[in-house]
Coordinates of C-alpha atoms in Angstrom, one line a residue:
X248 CA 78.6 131.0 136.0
X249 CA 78.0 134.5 134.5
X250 CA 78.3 134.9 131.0
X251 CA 81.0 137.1 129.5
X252 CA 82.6 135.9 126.0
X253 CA 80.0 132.4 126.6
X254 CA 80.9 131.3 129.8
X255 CA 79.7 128.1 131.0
X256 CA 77.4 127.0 134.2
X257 CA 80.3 125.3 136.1
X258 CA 81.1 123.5 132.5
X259 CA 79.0 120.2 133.3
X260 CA 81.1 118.6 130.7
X261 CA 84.5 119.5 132.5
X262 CA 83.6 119.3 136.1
X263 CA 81.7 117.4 138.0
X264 CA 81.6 120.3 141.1
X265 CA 83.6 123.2 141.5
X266 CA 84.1 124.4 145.9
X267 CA 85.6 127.6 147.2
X268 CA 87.4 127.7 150.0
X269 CA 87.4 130.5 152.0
X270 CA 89.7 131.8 154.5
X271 CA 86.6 133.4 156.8
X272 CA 85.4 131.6 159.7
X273 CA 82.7 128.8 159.2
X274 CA 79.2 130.2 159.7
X275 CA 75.9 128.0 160.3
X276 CA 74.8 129.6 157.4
X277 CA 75.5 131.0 153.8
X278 CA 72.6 133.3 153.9
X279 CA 73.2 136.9 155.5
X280 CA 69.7 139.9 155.7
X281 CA 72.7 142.8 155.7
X282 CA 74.1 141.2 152.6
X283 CA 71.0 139.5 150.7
X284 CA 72.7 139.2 147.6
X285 CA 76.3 138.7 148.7
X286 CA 77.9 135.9 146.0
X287 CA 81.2 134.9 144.8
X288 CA 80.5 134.0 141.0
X289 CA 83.4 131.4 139.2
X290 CA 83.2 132.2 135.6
X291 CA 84.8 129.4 133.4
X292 CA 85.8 131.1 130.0
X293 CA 87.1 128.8 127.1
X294 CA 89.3 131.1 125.1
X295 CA 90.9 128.1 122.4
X296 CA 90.4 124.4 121.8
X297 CA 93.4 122.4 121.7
X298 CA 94.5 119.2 120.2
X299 CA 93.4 117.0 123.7
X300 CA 91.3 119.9 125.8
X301 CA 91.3 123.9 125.3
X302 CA 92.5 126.4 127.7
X303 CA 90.2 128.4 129.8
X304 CA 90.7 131.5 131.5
X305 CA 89.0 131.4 135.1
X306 CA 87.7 134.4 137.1
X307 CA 86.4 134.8 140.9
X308 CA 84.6 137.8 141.6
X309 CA 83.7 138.8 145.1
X310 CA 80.3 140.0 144.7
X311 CA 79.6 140.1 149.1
X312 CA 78.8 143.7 150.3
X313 CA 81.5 144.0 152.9
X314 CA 83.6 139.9 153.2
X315 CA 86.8 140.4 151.8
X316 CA 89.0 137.2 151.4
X317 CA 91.6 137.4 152.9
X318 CA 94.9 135.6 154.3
X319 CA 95.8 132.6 153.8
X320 CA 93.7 133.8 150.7
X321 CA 91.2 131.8 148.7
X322 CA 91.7 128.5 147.3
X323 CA 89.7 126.8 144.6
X324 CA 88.9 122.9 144.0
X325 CA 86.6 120.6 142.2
X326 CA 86.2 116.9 140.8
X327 CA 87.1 116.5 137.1
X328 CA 84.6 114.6 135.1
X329 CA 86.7 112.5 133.1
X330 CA 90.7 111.8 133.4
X331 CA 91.7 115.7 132.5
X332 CA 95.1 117.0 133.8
X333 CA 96.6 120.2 133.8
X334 CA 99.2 120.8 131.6
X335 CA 100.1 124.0 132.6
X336 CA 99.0 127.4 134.4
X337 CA 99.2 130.9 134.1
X338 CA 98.5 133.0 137.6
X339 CA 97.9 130.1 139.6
X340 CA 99.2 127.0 140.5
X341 CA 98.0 123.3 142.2
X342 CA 98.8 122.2 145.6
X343 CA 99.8 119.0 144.4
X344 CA 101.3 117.3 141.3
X345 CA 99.5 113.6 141.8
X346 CA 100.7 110.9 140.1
X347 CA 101.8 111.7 136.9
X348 CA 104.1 108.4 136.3
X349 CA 102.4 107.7 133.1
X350 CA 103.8 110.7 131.0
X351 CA 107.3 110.6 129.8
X352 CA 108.8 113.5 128.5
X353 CA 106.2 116.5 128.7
X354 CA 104.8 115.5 132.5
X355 CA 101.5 118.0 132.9
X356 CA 101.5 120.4 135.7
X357 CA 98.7 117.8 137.7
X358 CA 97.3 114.9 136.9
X359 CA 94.9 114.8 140.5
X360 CA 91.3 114.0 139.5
X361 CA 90.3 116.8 142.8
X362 CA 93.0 119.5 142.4
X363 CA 93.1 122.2 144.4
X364 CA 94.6 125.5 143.2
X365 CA 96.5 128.3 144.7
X366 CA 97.0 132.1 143.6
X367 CA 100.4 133.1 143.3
X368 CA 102.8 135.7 145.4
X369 CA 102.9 139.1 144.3
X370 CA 106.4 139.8 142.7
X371 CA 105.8 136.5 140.5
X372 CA 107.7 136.7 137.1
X373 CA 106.1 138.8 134.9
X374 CA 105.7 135.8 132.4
X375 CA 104.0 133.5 135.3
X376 CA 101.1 136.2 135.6
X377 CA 97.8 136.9 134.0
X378 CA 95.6 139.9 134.8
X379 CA 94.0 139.7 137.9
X380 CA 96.2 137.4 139.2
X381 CA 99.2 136.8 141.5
X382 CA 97.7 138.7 144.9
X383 CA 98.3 135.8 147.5
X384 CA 95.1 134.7 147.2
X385 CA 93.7 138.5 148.6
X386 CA 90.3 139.4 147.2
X387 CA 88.1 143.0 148.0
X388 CA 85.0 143.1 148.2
X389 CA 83.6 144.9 144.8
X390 CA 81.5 147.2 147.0
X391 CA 84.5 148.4 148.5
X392 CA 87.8 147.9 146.4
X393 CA 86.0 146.7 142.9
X394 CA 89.3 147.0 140.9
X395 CA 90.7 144.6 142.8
X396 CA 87.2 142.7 143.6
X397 CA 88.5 139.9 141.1
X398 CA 91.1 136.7 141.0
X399 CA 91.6 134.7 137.5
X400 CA 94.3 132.6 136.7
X401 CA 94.9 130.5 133.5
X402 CA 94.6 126.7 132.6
X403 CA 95.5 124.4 129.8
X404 CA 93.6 121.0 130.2
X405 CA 94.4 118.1 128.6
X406 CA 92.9 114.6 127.8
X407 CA 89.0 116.3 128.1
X408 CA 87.6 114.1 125.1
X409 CA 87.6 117.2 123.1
X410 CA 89.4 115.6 119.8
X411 CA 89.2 116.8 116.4
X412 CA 86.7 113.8 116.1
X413 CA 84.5 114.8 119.0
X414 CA 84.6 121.3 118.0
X415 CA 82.6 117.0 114.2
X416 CA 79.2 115.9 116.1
X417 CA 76.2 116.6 115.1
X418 CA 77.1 118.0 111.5
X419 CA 73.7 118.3 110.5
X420 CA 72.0 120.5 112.7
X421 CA 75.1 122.9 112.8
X422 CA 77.6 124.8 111.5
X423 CA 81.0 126.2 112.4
X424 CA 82.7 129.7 111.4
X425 CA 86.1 130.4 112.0
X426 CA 86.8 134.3 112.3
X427 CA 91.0 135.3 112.7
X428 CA 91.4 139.1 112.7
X429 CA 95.5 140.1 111.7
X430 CA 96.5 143.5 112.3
X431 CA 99.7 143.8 109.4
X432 CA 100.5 147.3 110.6
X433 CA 104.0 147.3 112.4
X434 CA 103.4 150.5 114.5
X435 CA 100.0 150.3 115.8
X436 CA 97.9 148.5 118.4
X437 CA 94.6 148.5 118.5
X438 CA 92.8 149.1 122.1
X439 CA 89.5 147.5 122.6
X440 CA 89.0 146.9 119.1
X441 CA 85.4 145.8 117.8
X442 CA 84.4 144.1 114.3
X443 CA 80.9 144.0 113.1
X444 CA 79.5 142.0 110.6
X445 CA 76.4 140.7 108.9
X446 CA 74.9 137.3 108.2
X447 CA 71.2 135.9 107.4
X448 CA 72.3 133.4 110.2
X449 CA 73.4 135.1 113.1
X450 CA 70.1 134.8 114.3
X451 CA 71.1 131.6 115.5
X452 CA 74.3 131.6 117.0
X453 CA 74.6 128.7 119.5
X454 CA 78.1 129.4 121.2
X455 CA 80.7 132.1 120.6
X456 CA 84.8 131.5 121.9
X457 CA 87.4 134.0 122.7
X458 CA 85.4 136.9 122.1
X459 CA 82.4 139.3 123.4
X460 CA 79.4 139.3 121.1
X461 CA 76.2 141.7 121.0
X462 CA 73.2 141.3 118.4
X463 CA 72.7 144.5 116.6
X464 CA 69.3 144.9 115.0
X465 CA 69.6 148.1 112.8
X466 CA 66.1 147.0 110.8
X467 CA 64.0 146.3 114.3
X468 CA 63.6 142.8 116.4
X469 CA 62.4 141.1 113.4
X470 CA 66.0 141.1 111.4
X471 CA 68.7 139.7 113.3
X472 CA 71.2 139.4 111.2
X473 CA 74.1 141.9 112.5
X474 CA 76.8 140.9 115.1
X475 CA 79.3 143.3 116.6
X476 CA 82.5 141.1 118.4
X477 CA 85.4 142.5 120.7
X478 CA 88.0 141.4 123.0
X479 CA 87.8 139.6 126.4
X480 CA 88.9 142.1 129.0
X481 CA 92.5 141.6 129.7
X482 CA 92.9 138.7 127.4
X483 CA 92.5 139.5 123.8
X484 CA 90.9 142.8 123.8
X485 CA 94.7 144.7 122.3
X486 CA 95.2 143.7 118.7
X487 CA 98.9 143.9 118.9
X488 CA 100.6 145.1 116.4
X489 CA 102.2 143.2 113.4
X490 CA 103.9 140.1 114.4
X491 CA 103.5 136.7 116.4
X492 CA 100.7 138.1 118.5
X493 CA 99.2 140.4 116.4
X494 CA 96.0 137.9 115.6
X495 CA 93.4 137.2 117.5
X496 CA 90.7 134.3 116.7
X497 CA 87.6 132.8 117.5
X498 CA 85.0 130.5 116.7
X499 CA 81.4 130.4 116.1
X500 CA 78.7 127.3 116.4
X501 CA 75.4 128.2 114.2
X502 CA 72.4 125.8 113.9
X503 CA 71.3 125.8 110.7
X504 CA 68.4 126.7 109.2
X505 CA 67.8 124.0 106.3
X506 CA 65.6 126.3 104.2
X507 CA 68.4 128.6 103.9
X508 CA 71.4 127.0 104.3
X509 CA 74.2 126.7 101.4
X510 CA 77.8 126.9 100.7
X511 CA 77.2 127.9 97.5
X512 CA 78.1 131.2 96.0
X513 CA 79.9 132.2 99.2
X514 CA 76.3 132.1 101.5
X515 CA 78.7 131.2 104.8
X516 CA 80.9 134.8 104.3
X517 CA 79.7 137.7 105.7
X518 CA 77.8 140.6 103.8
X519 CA 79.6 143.1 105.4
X520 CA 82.3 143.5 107.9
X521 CA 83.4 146.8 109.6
X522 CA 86.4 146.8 112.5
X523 CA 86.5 149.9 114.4
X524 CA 83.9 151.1 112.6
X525 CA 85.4 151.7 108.8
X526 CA 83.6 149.7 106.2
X527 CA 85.7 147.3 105.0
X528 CA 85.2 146.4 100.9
X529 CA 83.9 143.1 99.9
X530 CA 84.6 141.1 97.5
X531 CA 81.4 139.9 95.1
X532 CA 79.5 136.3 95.3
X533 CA 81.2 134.6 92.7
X534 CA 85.0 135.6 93.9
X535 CA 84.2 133.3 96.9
X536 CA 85.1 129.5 97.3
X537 CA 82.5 127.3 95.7
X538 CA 81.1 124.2 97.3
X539 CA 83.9 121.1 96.9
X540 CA 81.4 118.9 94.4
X541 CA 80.3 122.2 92.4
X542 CA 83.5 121.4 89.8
X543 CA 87.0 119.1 90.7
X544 CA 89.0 122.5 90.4
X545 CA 88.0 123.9 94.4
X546 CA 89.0 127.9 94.0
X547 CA 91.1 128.3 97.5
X548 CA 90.3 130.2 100.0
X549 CA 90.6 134.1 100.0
X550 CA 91.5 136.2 102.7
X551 CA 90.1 140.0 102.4
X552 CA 93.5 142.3 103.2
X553 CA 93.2 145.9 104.8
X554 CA 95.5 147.6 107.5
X555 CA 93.8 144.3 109.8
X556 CA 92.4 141.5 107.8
X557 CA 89.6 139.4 108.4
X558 CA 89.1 135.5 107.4
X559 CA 86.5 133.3 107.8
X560 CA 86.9 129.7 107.5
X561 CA 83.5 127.8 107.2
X562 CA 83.6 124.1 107.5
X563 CA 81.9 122.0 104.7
X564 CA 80.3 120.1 107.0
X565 CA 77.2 120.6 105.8
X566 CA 76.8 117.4 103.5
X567 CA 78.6 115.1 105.9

């Protein structure tokens, strides 16, 4: 899978093979000299992690010069790796529930170990949809139509293995950053909003969720220590205004370089931080949280307020 806000290949982890379905008729062979390049690419974006799974954002784009998909429209299957079900979906739905007998109360969406999913009918409730969605399974090609060149839907899975216990391995050689931007202004939204910020160890970030990232190296190749972050298209790339939506979050996995690596006197916060490119003031060294066994009074937390405010949550993980 292409990478957009860290995509993974296919998610190895998640599934053991991912199939589309197409509605064209079967040809001998994939491979065509008038369309060399022709592809449809799945990308498999993990926007959150929840308490049993995360929820991931799928996208099909039809990359083939002049194939559209087209009626009965395309359909989209695989083998799950482990016992995941779906709890529930945005743009899309399964062809079949499965057994789902051993759930009382909240039953999951499916609980088939191959599902098979569906787009949905155009005219679908407006809270049922997702960009890109909801087209009967219809799909241009990108040569030809490329604004509507792309399906996604959205997925909560469930039961993946991926406890709080499981986002805690390997403590030693990594790190984890939590970064929540809050926009407290009741009359604005912010369009394709972008934060920058600087760290000695963003020169080895590992994976990135929920959000775009780009290296900036204002002092040459050598220093890379400069990050600039925005929205996923369609997805968390408007900063709503003040409110139950006016967040978003992500999270960062750094390896950690052991010559340089310390909680101590706020080394995990960022040197400096701009959104939408205004230079937002810092607070000094010694304002930040110390390390838990530096004194039994731990200062809390701080969060930095401006018209959007910016927190990062670093988990002492370090001595564990």
């Amino acid at each position: 899978m292409a990478a957009g806000g860290r995509s993974f290949a296919c998610c190895a982890a998640v599934l053991l093979a991912a199939t589309v379905l197409l509605s064209a008729p079967a040809t001998t062979e994939a491979y065509d000299s008038l369309d060399p390049n022709g592809n449809i690419t799945i990308k498999w974006d993990i926007m959150q992690w929840t308490p049993d799974g995360y929820v991931a954002v799928v996208t099909m784009f039809n990359y083939q010069q002049f194939r559209h998909i087209g009626a009965p429209g395309w359909q989209l299957g695989w083998t799950w790796a482990k016992k995941e079900v779906i709890w529930s979906m945005v743009g899309a739905q399964t062809t079949e529930q499965g057994d789902c007998s051993k759930f009382k109360g909240n039953v999951p969406h499916c609980c088939k170990r191959d599902p098979t999913i569906v787009d949905l009918l155009p005219g679908t409730p407006y809270n049922m949809q997702i960009a890109n969605c909801c087209k009967a399974g219809v799909i241009n090609t990108f040569n030809q139509d490329p604004a509507n060149a792309a399906a996604s839907f959205q997925i909560s899975v469930g039961l993946a293995g991926t406890t709080n216990k499981t986002v805690k391995l390997n403590y030693k050689e990594y790190w984890r950053v939590k970064i929540t931007i809050t926009n407290f202004n009741f009359r604005m939204n912010y369009t394709q909003w972008n934060l920058v910020a600087q760290h000695p160890n963003f020169d080895n970030i590992t994976q990135l969720f929920s959000f775009n990232y780009k290296p900036l190296t204002p002092y040459g190749g050598g220093i890379n220590d400069t990050a600039m972050f925005w929205g996923v298209k369609f997805y968390n790339d408007l900063l709503m205004q003040a409110g139950k939506l006016g967040n978003v979050q992500s999270e960062l996995l750094l390896r950690k370089d052991s010559q340089a690596f310390t909680f101590d006197k706020g080394w995990a916060f960022p040197r400096r931080v701009y959104f939408n490119g205004d230079n937002c003031v810092m607070p000094p060294p010694d304002a930040y949280p110390w390390l838990p066994n530096a004194s039994p009074l731990t200062k809390q937390p701080l969060t930095f307020s401006f018209l959007v405010f910016w927190v990062v949550l670093a988990t002492l993980l370090a001595y564990a």
